[in-house]
Amino acid sequence: MMLHTICPVTSVEHVGPNIIVIGFRSPEIAASANAGQFLNIKVNETFQPLFRRPFSVYHVEEETVKIIFQVFGLGTQSLVAKQLGESVDVLGPLGHGFRVDDNFETALLVGGGLGVAPLPLLTRQLSGKKNIATFLGARTKEQIVPSFLENIQTATDDASLGFKGTVVSLLDNYLKVHQVRKPKIFACGPNVMLNALGELAQRRNIPCEVSLETTMACGIGICQGCPVERVQQEKKYSLCCKEGPVFDVQTIIFPNAQH
């Protein structure tokens, strides 16, 4: 159920270089959000920026909802300037999240950079019910955000923390030496990472769902601005905001990639 609420900011945390976690109180969204869903937030009262900004639901604690983001534009600059008690205008939860069912026993959670965003809430939903192994990748150790996760392994481009290389290579190496019972991959990150992860999942015959990071405007399917190319579907394109942002990786075509 989509909600439109005005929510007071309850926390602003700096968790890495230019990486911010903001919490706001919304009992309704906290009670209804699923991992992989997102919120479309109007960052201030003006028309600059004109459009709302989409953010994955990062975590939920009682009646508080948290998002995580890196500051790089007008929208995120407006958000990080929020003071405690100020409000944010929130539409959500939106889209379809990760599917949690009885068809797997081990969840392999993979996050690239701030693709970690949907994984804490997913961990909360899976904890105590499934085996969980989490794989985080980033350029440097300062960009790794491990909060609220379980059984973490890391990969960094500069070898400042964990495995030197990509998080996909880290997962591939893990699967070569571990017997994993009925695995399923859940991932979020840059398209190039998700595309490589899809190839690994297909090669190893592991089901894999990915949450796409893309630009959105309306967030509810009206503007048609977030098409995702599909593989052998009734429609050639789906909308990331309405039919995603979580997709079976084998059903989509990444830009500049061919299935």
PDB file of C-alpha atoms in Angstrom:
ATOM      1  CA  MET A   1       0.000   0.000   0.000  1.00  0.00           C
ATOM      2  CA  MET A   2       1.461   3.310  -1.087  1.00  0.00           C
ATOM      3  CA  LEU A   3       1.412   6.092   1.491  1.00  0.00           C
ATOM      4  CA  HIS A   4       2.000   9.819   1.250  1.00  0.00           C
ATOM      5  CA  THR A   5       3.234  11.147   4.558  1.00  0.00           C
ATOM      6  CA  ILE A   6       5.102  14.087   6.066  1.00  0.00           C
ATOM      7  CA  CYS A   7       7.725  12.612   8.356  1.00  0.00           C
ATOM      8  CA  PRO A   8       9.891  14.316  11.015  1.00  0.00           C
ATOM      9  CA  VAL A   9      13.627  13.667  10.728  1.00  0.00           C
ATOM     10  CA  THR A  10      14.930  11.781  13.769  1.00  0.00           C
ATOM     11  CA  SER A  11      18.603  11.226  12.922  1.00  0.00           C
ATOM     12  CA  VAL A  12      21.351  12.294  10.521  1.00  0.00           C
ATOM     13  CA  GLU A  13      24.461  10.093  10.653  1.00  0.00           C
ATOM     14  CA  HIS A  14      27.700  10.392   8.680  1.00  0.00           C
ATOM     15  CA  VAL A  15      28.765   6.755   8.150  1.00  0.00           C
ATOM     16  CA  GLY A  16      31.480   7.242   5.538  1.00  0.00           C
ATOM     17  CA  PRO A  17      33.080   9.824   3.255  1.00  0.00           C
ATOM     18  CA  ASN A  18      30.087  11.762   1.981  1.00  0.00           C
ATOM     19  CA  ILE A  19      27.830   8.822   2.930  1.00  0.00           C
ATOM     20  CA  ILE A  20      24.819   9.727   5.042  1.00  0.00           C
ATOM     21  CA  VAL A  21      22.070   7.778   6.799  1.00  0.00           C
ATOM     22  CA  ILE A  22      18.907   9.727   7.581  1.00  0.00           C
ATOM     23  CA  GLY A  23      16.145   8.385   9.796  1.00  0.00           C
ATOM     24  CA  PHE A  24      12.597   9.687   9.952  1.00  0.00           C
ATOM     25  CA  ARG A  25       9.532   8.642  11.877  1.00  0.00           C
ATOM     26  CA  SER A  26       6.795   6.926   9.902  1.00  0.00           C
ATOM     27  CA  PRO A  27       4.978   4.107  11.724  1.00  0.00           C
ATOM     28  CA  GLU A  28       2.930   3.314   8.610  1.00  0.00           C
ATOM     29  CA  ILE A  29       5.892   2.895   6.250  1.00  0.00           C
ATOM     30  CA  ALA A  30       7.918   1.089   8.916  1.00  0.00           C
ATOM     31  CA  ALA A  31       5.131  -1.454   9.280  1.00  0.00           C
ATOM     32  CA  SER A  32       4.601  -2.049   5.572  1.00  0.00           C
ATOM     33  CA  ALA A  33       7.976  -1.743   3.786  1.00  0.00           C
ATOM     34  CA  ASN A  34       9.629  -4.837   2.307  1.00  0.00           C
ATOM     35  CA  ALA A  35      13.297  -5.167   1.409  1.00  0.00           C
ATOM     36  CA  GLY A  36      13.956  -3.905  -2.105  1.00  0.00           C
ATOM     37  CA  GLN A  37      11.104  -1.414  -2.126  1.00  0.00           C
ATOM     38  CA  PHE A  38      11.889   2.272  -2.357  1.00  0.00           C
ATOM     39  CA  LEU A  39      10.667   5.693  -1.262  1.00  0.00           C
ATOM     40  CA  ASN A  40      10.261   8.751  -3.476  1.00  0.00           C
ATOM     41  CA  ILE A  41      11.155  11.794  -1.427  1.00  0.00           C
ATOM     42  CA  LYS A  42      10.528  15.502  -2.048  1.00  0.00           C
ATOM     43  CA  VAL A  43      13.631  16.935  -0.477  1.00  0.00           C
ATOM     44  CA  ASN A  44      12.384  20.473   0.155  1.00  0.00           C
ATOM     45  CA  GLU A  45       9.410  22.796  -0.295  1.00  0.00           C
ATOM     46  CA  THR A  46      10.645  24.460  -3.483  1.00  0.00           C
ATOM     47  CA  PHE A  47      10.699  23.354  -7.133  1.00  0.00           C
ATOM     48  CA  GLN A  48      14.497  23.044  -7.056  1.00  0.00           C
ATOM     49  CA  PRO A  49      14.943  20.175  -7.655  1.00  0.00           C
ATOM     50  CA  LEU A  50      11.701  19.647  -9.537  1.00  0.00           C
ATOM     51  CA  PHE A  51      11.401  15.888  -9.116  1.00  0.00           C
ATOM     52  CA  ARG A  52      11.380  13.660  -6.087  1.00  0.00           C
ATOM     53  CA  ARG A  53      14.402  11.452  -5.442  1.00  0.00           C
ATOM     54  CA  PRO A  54      14.158   7.636  -5.098  1.00  0.00           C
ATOM     55  CA  PHE A  55      15.901   5.884  -2.200  1.00  0.00           C
ATOM     56  CA  SER A  56      15.850   2.217  -1.194  1.00  0.00           C
ATOM     57  CA  VAL A  57      14.482   1.505   2.248  1.00  0.00           C
ATOM     58  CA  TYR A  58      17.759   0.926   4.103  1.00  0.00           C
ATOM     59  CA  HIS A  59      16.520  -0.180   7.493  1.00  0.00           C
ATOM     60  CA  VAL A  60      13.542  -0.106   9.827  1.00  0.00           C
ATOM     61  CA  GLU A  61      13.747   0.228  13.603  1.00  0.00           C
ATOM     62  CA  GLU A  62      10.387   0.231  15.366  1.00  0.00           C
ATOM     63  CA  GLU A  63       8.621   3.323  13.928  1.00  0.00           C
ATOM     64  CA  THR A  64      11.731   4.748  12.258  1.00  0.00           C
ATOM     65  CA  VAL A  65      12.663   4.296   8.603  1.00  0.00           C
ATOM     66  CA  LYS A  66      16.215   4.908   7.369  1.00  0.00           C
ATOM     67  CA  ILE A  67      17.685   5.682   3.960  1.00  0.00           C
ATOM     68  CA  ILE A  68      21.343   5.827   2.912  1.00  0.00           C
ATOM     69  CA  PHE A  69      22.852   7.963   0.180  1.00  0.00           C
ATOM     70  CA  GLN A  70      25.965   9.693  -1.065  1.00  0.00           C
ATOM     71  CA  VAL A  71      25.890  13.468  -1.367  1.00  0.00           C
ATOM     72  CA  PHE A  72      26.574  14.538  -4.943  1.00  0.00           C
ATOM     73  CA  GLY A  73      23.758  16.824  -6.178  1.00  0.00           C
ATOM     74  CA  LEU A  74      21.160  19.383  -5.198  1.00  0.00           C
ATOM     75  CA  GLY A  75      18.666  16.782  -3.974  1.00  0.00           C
ATOM     76  CA  THR A  76      21.024  14.988  -1.643  1.00  0.00           C
ATOM     77  CA  GLN A  77      22.558  18.291  -0.499  1.00  0.00           C
ATOM     78  CA  SER A  78      19.086  19.428   0.564  1.00  0.00           C
ATOM     79  CA  LEU A  79      18.520  16.208   2.457  1.00  0.00           C
ATOM     80  CA  VAL A  80      21.790  16.250   4.338  1.00  0.00           C
ATOM     81  CA  ALA A  81      21.059  19.823   5.455  1.00  0.00           C
ATOM     82  CA  LYS A  82      17.932  18.670   7.306  1.00  0.00           C
ATOM     83  CA  GLN A  83      17.877  19.371  11.016  1.00  0.00           C
ATOM     84  CA  LEU A  84      16.293  17.067  13.585  1.00  0.00           C
ATOM     85  CA  GLY A  85      12.573  17.759  13.755  1.00  0.00           C
ATOM     86  CA  GLU A  86      12.365  19.120  10.214  1.00  0.00           C
ATOM     87  CA  SER A  87      10.161  17.133   7.852  1.00  0.00           C
ATOM     88  CA  VAL A  88      10.519  15.179   4.650  1.00  0.00           C
ATOM     89  CA  ASP A  89       7.665  14.545   2.213  1.00  0.00           C
ATOM     90  CA  VAL A  90       7.648  10.802   1.504  1.00  0.00           C
ATOM     91  CA  LEU A  91       5.781   8.694  -1.040  1.00  0.00           C
ATOM     92  CA  GLY A  92       6.052   4.954  -0.483  1.00  0.00           C
ATOM     93  CA  PRO A  93       6.812   2.181  -0.081  1.00  0.00           C
ATOM     94  CA  LEU A  94       6.904   1.788  -3.868  1.00  0.00           C
ATOM     95  CA  GLY A  95       7.716  -0.979  -6.331  1.00  0.00           C
ATOM     96  CA  HIS A  96       8.234  -4.684  -5.837  1.00  0.00           C
ATOM     97  CA  GLY A  97      10.847  -5.934  -3.387  1.00  0.00           C
ATOM     98  CA  PHE A  98      12.820  -9.163  -3.099  1.00  0.00           C
ATOM     99  CA  ARG A  99      10.852 -12.399  -3.089  1.00  0.00           C
ATOM    100  CA  VAL A 100      11.421 -14.470   0.047  1.00  0.00           C
ATOM    101  CA  ASP A 101       9.946 -17.974  -0.188  1.00  0.00           C
ATOM    102  CA  ASP A 102      10.654 -21.599   0.672  1.00  0.00           C
ATOM    103  CA  ASN A 103      12.645 -22.329  -2.499  1.00  0.00           C
ATOM    104  CA  PHE A 104      16.061 -21.549  -0.991  1.00  0.00           C
ATOM    105  CA  GLU A 105      17.950 -22.220   2.227  1.00  0.00           C
ATOM    106  CA  THR A 106      20.966 -19.931   1.892  1.00  0.00           C
ATOM    107  CA  ALA A 107      20.748 -16.261   0.977  1.00  0.00           C
ATOM    108  CA  LEU A 108      23.834 -14.834  -0.706  1.00  0.00           C
ATOM    109  CA  LEU A 109      23.535 -11.063  -0.295  1.00  0.00           C
ATOM    110  CA  VAL A 110      25.722  -9.015  -2.648  1.00  0.00           C
ATOM    111  CA  GLY A 111      26.137  -5.246  -2.493  1.00  0.00           C
ATOM    112  CA  GLY A 112      28.346  -3.038  -4.646  1.00  0.00           C
ATOM    113  CA  GLY A 113      29.076   0.395  -3.183  1.00  0.00           C
ATOM    114  CA  LEU A 114      25.847   1.943  -1.935  1.00  0.00           C
ATOM    115  CA  GLY A 115      24.074  -1.025  -3.470  1.00  0.00           C
ATOM    116  CA  VAL A 116      24.241  -2.156   0.135  1.00  0.00           C
ATOM    117  CA  ALA A 117      21.109  -0.037   0.645  1.00  0.00           C
ATOM    118  CA  PRO A 118      18.383  -2.735   0.573  1.00  0.00           C
ATOM    119  CA  LEU A 119      20.438  -5.431   2.333  1.00  0.00           C
ATOM    120  CA  PRO A 120      19.969  -4.515   6.040  1.00  0.00           C
ATOM    121  CA  LEU A 121      16.183  -4.755   5.829  1.00  0.00           C
ATOM    122  CA  LEU A 122      16.511  -7.984   3.847  1.00  0.00           C
ATOM    123  CA  THR A 123      18.845  -9.344   6.529  1.00  0.00           C
ATOM    124  CA  ARG A 124      16.263  -8.489   9.163  1.00  0.00           C
ATOM    125  CA  GLN A 125      13.575 -10.348   7.205  1.00  0.00           C
ATOM    126  CA  LEU A 126      15.794 -13.416   6.685  1.00  0.00           C
ATOM    127  CA  SER A 127      17.619 -13.604  10.008  1.00  0.00           C
ATOM    128  CA  GLY A 128      16.823 -16.756  11.981  1.00  0.00           C
ATOM    129  CA  LYS A 129      14.945 -18.239   9.020  1.00  0.00           C
ATOM    130  CA  LYS A 130      17.672 -18.722   6.381  1.00  0.00           C
ATOM    131  CA  ASN A 131      21.440 -19.091   6.249  1.00  0.00           C
ATOM    132  CA  ILE A 132      22.932 -15.730   5.278  1.00  0.00           C
ATOM    133  CA  ALA A 133      26.293 -14.844   3.748  1.00  0.00           C
ATOM    134  CA  THR A 134      26.937 -11.233   2.771  1.00  0.00           C
ATOM    135  CA  PHE A 135      29.449  -9.961   0.221  1.00  0.00           C
ATOM    136  CA  LEU A 136      30.250  -6.246   0.032  1.00  0.00           C
ATOM    137  CA  GLY A 137      32.411  -4.584  -2.599  1.00  0.00           C
ATOM    138  CA  ALA A 138      33.712  -1.032  -2.943  1.00  0.00           C
ATOM    139  CA  ARG A 139      36.672   0.927  -4.209  1.00  0.00           C
ATOM    140  CA  THR A 140      38.139   1.463  -0.719  1.00  0.00           C
ATOM    141  CA  LYS A 141      37.446   0.314   2.840  1.00  0.00           C
ATOM    142  CA  GLU A 142      35.999   3.720   3.724  1.00  0.00           C
ATOM    143  CA  GLN A 143      33.123   3.023   1.316  1.00  0.00           C
ATOM    144  CA  ILE A 144      32.158  -0.270   2.992  1.00  0.00           C
ATOM    145  CA  VAL A 145      29.066   0.147   5.214  1.00  0.00           C
ATOM    146  CA  PRO A 146      28.582  -3.101   7.173  1.00  0.00           C
ATOM    147  CA  SER A 147      25.890  -2.033   9.678  1.00  0.00           C
ATOM    148  CA  PHE A 148      22.923  -4.357  10.337  1.00  0.00           C
ATOM    149  CA  LEU A 149      24.401  -7.194   8.209  1.00  0.00           C
ATOM    150  CA  GLU A 150      25.538 -10.756   9.027  1.00  0.00           C
ATOM    151  CA  ASN A 151      28.484 -12.986   8.034  1.00  0.00           C
ATOM    152  CA  ILE A 152      30.224 -10.314   5.969  1.00  0.00           C
ATOM    153  CA  GLN A 153      33.064 -10.743   3.497  1.00  0.00           C
ATOM    154  CA  THR A 154      34.511  -7.749   1.692  1.00  0.00           C
ATOM    155  CA  ALA A 155      36.267  -6.924  -1.556  1.00  0.00           C
ATOM    156  CA  THR A 156      37.969  -3.634  -2.399  1.00  0.00           C
ATOM    157  CA  ASP A 157      39.588  -2.416  -5.589  1.00  0.00           C
ATOM    158  CA  ASP A 158      42.650  -1.138  -3.717  1.00  0.00           C
ATOM    159  CA  ALA A 159      42.926  -4.126  -1.311  1.00  0.00           C
ATOM    160  CA  SER A 160      42.471  -1.823   1.682  1.00  0.00           C
ATOM    161  CA  LEU A 161      39.954  -4.314   3.129  1.00  0.00           C
ATOM    162  CA  GLY A 162      39.427  -7.988   2.357  1.00  0.00           C
ATOM    163  CA  PHE A 163      39.767  -9.520  -1.088  1.00  0.00           C
ATOM    164  CA  LYS A 164      41.476  -7.444  -3.793  1.00  0.00           C
ATOM    165  CA  GLY A 165      39.140  -7.369  -6.755  1.00  0.00           C
ATOM    166  CA  THR A 166      35.445  -7.308  -7.495  1.00  0.00           C
ATOM    167  CA  VAL A 167      32.702  -8.547  -5.241  1.00  0.00           C
ATOM    168  CA  VAL A 168      31.582 -10.909  -8.028  1.00  0.00           C
ATOM    169  CA  SER A 169      35.023 -12.540  -8.055  1.00  0.00           C
ATOM    170  CA  LEU A 170      34.851 -12.780  -4.268  1.00  0.00           C
ATOM    171  CA  LEU A 171      31.529 -14.609  -4.461  1.00  0.00           C
ATOM    172  CA  ASP A 172      32.801 -16.865  -7.256  1.00  0.00           C
ATOM    173  CA  ASN A 173      35.803 -17.857  -5.136  1.00  0.00           C
ATOM    174  CA  TYR A 174      33.532 -18.501  -2.156  1.00  0.00           C
ATOM    175  CA  LEU A 175      31.312 -20.831  -4.176  1.00  0.00           C
ATOM    176  CA  LYS A 176      34.370 -22.782  -5.374  1.00  0.00           C
ATOM    177  CA  VAL A 177      35.347 -23.777  -1.835  1.00  0.00           C
ATOM    178  CA  HIS A 178      32.043 -23.877   0.068  1.00  0.00           C
ATOM    179  CA  GLN A 179      29.143 -26.263  -0.198  1.00  0.00           C
ATOM    180  CA  VAL A 180      26.120 -23.997  -0.108  1.00  0.00           C
ATOM    181  CA  ARG A 181      22.698 -25.546   0.419  1.00  0.00           C
ATOM    182  CA  LYS A 182      20.004 -24.350  -1.994  1.00  0.00           C
ATOM    183  CA  PRO A 183      21.442 -20.867  -2.565  1.00  0.00           C
ATOM    184  CA  LYS A 184      19.753 -17.784  -3.926  1.00  0.00           C
ATOM    185  CA  ILE A 185      21.492 -14.508  -4.737  1.00  0.00           C
ATOM    186  CA  PHE A 186      20.033 -11.118  -3.785  1.00  0.00           C
ATOM    187  CA  ALA A 187      21.964  -8.147  -5.109  1.00  0.00           C
ATOM    188  CA  CYS A 188      22.089  -4.420  -5.700  1.00  0.00           C
ATOM    189  CA  GLY A 189      24.799  -2.287  -7.248  1.00  0.00           C
ATOM    190  CA  PRO A 190      26.075  -0.862 -10.512  1.00  0.00           C
ATOM    191  CA  ASN A 191      24.770  -2.438 -13.717  1.00  0.00           C
ATOM    192  CA  VAL A 192      28.175  -3.742 -14.750  1.00  0.00           C
ATOM    193  CA  MET A 193      28.380  -5.632 -11.440  1.00  0.00           C
ATOM    194  CA  LEU A 194      24.837  -6.981 -11.712  1.00  0.00           C
ATOM    195  CA  ASN A 195      25.435  -8.096 -15.292  1.00  0.00           C
ATOM    196  CA  ALA A 196      28.560 -10.024 -14.254  1.00  0.00           C
ATOM    197  CA  LEU A 197      26.656 -11.460 -11.314  1.00  0.00           C
ATOM    198  CA  GLY A 198      23.897 -12.633 -13.652  1.00  0.00           C
ATOM    199  CA  GLU A 199      26.472 -14.477 -15.770  1.00  0.00           C
ATOM    200  CA  LEU A 200      27.887 -16.144 -12.649  1.00  0.00           C
ATOM    201  CA  ALA A 201      24.402 -17.105 -11.459  1.00  0.00           C
ATOM    202  CA  GLN A 202      23.512 -18.589 -14.838  1.00  0.00           C
ATOM    203  CA  ARG A 203      26.811 -20.514 -15.014  1.00  0.00           C
ATOM    204  CA  ARG A 204      26.224 -21.972 -11.562  1.00  0.00           C
ATOM    205  CA  ASN A 205      22.460 -22.364 -11.970  1.00  0.00           C
ATOM    206  CA  ILE A 206      21.656 -20.211  -8.936  1.00  0.00           C
ATOM    207  CA  PRO A 207      18.470 -18.123  -8.867  1.00  0.00           C
ATOM    208  CA  CYS A 208      19.304 -14.442  -8.633  1.00  0.00           C
ATOM    209  CA  GLU A 209      17.225 -11.333  -8.024  1.00  0.00           C
ATOM    210  CA  VAL A 210      18.705  -7.876  -8.485  1.00  0.00           C
ATOM    211  CA  SER A 211      17.514  -4.449  -7.416  1.00  0.00           C
ATOM    212  CA  LEU A 212      18.274  -1.936 -10.160  1.00  0.00           C
ATOM    213  CA  GLU A 213      19.695   1.502  -9.482  1.00  0.00           C
ATOM    214  CA  THR A 214      18.248   3.897 -12.025  1.00  0.00           C
ATOM    215  CA  THR A 215      16.979   7.434 -12.447  1.00  0.00           C
ATOM    216  CA  MET A 216      13.271   7.822 -11.729  1.00  0.00           C
ATOM    217  CA  ALA A 217      10.949  10.825 -11.745  1.00  0.00           C
ATOM    218  CA  CYS A 218       7.373  10.044 -10.727  1.00  0.00           C
ATOM    219  CA  GLY A 219       8.122   6.656  -9.120  1.00  0.00           C
ATOM    220  CA  ILE A 220       4.644   5.319  -9.900  1.00  0.00           C
ATOM    221  CA  GLY A 221       4.704   4.581 -13.631  1.00  0.00           C
ATOM    222  CA  ILE A 222       3.142   7.752 -15.020  1.00  0.00           C
ATOM    223  CA  CYS A 223       6.144   9.421 -16.637  1.00  0.00           C
ATOM    224  CA  GLN A 224       7.407   6.210 -18.317  1.00  0.00           C
ATOM    225  CA  GLY A 225      10.928   7.430 -17.621  1.00  0.00           C
ATOM    226  CA  CYS A 226      12.623   4.292 -16.285  1.00  0.00           C
ATOM    227  CA  PRO A 227      12.328   1.524 -18.924  1.00  0.00           C
ATOM    228  CA  VAL A 228      14.063  -1.807 -18.391  1.00  0.00           C
ATOM    229  CA  GLU A 229      14.613  -4.014 -21.439  1.00  0.00           C
ATOM    230  CA  ARG A 230      13.266  -7.546 -20.958  1.00  0.00           C
ATOM    231  CA  VAL A 231      14.232 -10.944 -22.363  1.00  0.00           C
ATOM    232  CA  GLN A 232      11.444 -12.758 -24.210  1.00  0.00           C
ATOM    233  CA  GLN A 233       8.626 -11.155 -22.290  1.00  0.00           C
ATOM    234  CA  GLU A 234       5.213 -10.166 -23.574  1.00  0.00           C
ATOM    235  CA  LYS A 235       6.389  -6.574 -23.361  1.00  0.00           C
ATOM    236  CA  LYS A 236       9.814  -5.516 -24.628  1.00  0.00           C
ATOM    237  CA  TYR A 237      10.187  -3.066 -21.748  1.00  0.00           C
ATOM    238  CA  SER A 238       9.050  -2.873 -18.122  1.00  0.00           C
ATOM    239  CA  LEU A 239       9.129   0.135 -15.852  1.00  0.00           C
ATOM    240  CA  CYS A 240      11.706  -0.052 -13.098  1.00  0.00           C
ATOM    241  CA  CYS A 241       9.566   1.926 -10.662  1.00  0.00           C
ATOM    242  CA  LYS A 242       6.339  -0.022 -11.177  1.00  0.00           C
ATOM    243  CA  GLU A 243       7.398  -3.556 -12.129  1.00  0.00           C
ATOM    244  CA  GLY A 244      10.747  -3.399 -10.321  1.00  0.00           C
ATOM    245  CA  PRO A 245      13.093  -2.271  -9.009  1.00  0.00           C
ATOM    246  CA  VAL A 246      13.720  -5.969  -8.211  1.00  0.00           C
ATOM    247  CA  PHE A 247      13.883  -8.327 -11.197  1.00  0.00           C
ATOM    248  CA  ASP A 248      15.010 -11.878 -11.873  1.00  0.00           C
ATOM    249  CA  VAL A 249      18.405 -11.137 -13.417  1.00  0.00           C
ATOM    250  CA  GLN A 250      17.821 -13.649 -16.225  1.00  0.00           C
ATOM    251  CA  THR A 251      14.772 -11.730 -17.456  1.00  0.00           C
ATOM    252  CA  ILE A 252      16.410  -8.369 -18.140  1.00  0.00           C
ATOM    253  CA  ILE A 253      18.974  -6.966 -20.552  1.00  0.00           C
ATOM    254  CA  PHE A 254      21.507  -4.521 -19.215  1.00  0.00           C
ATOM    255  CA  PRO A 255      22.591  -1.648 -21.473  1.00  0.00           C
ATOM    256  CA  ASN A 256      25.412  -2.759 -23.799  1.00  0.00           C
ATOM    257  CA  ALA A 257      24.894  -6.388 -22.797  1.00  0.00           C
ATOM    258  CA  GLN A 258      23.446  -9.208 -24.877  1.00  0.00           C
ATOM    259  CA  HIS A 259      21.826 -12.396 -23.563  1.00  0.00           C
TER     260      HIS A 259
END
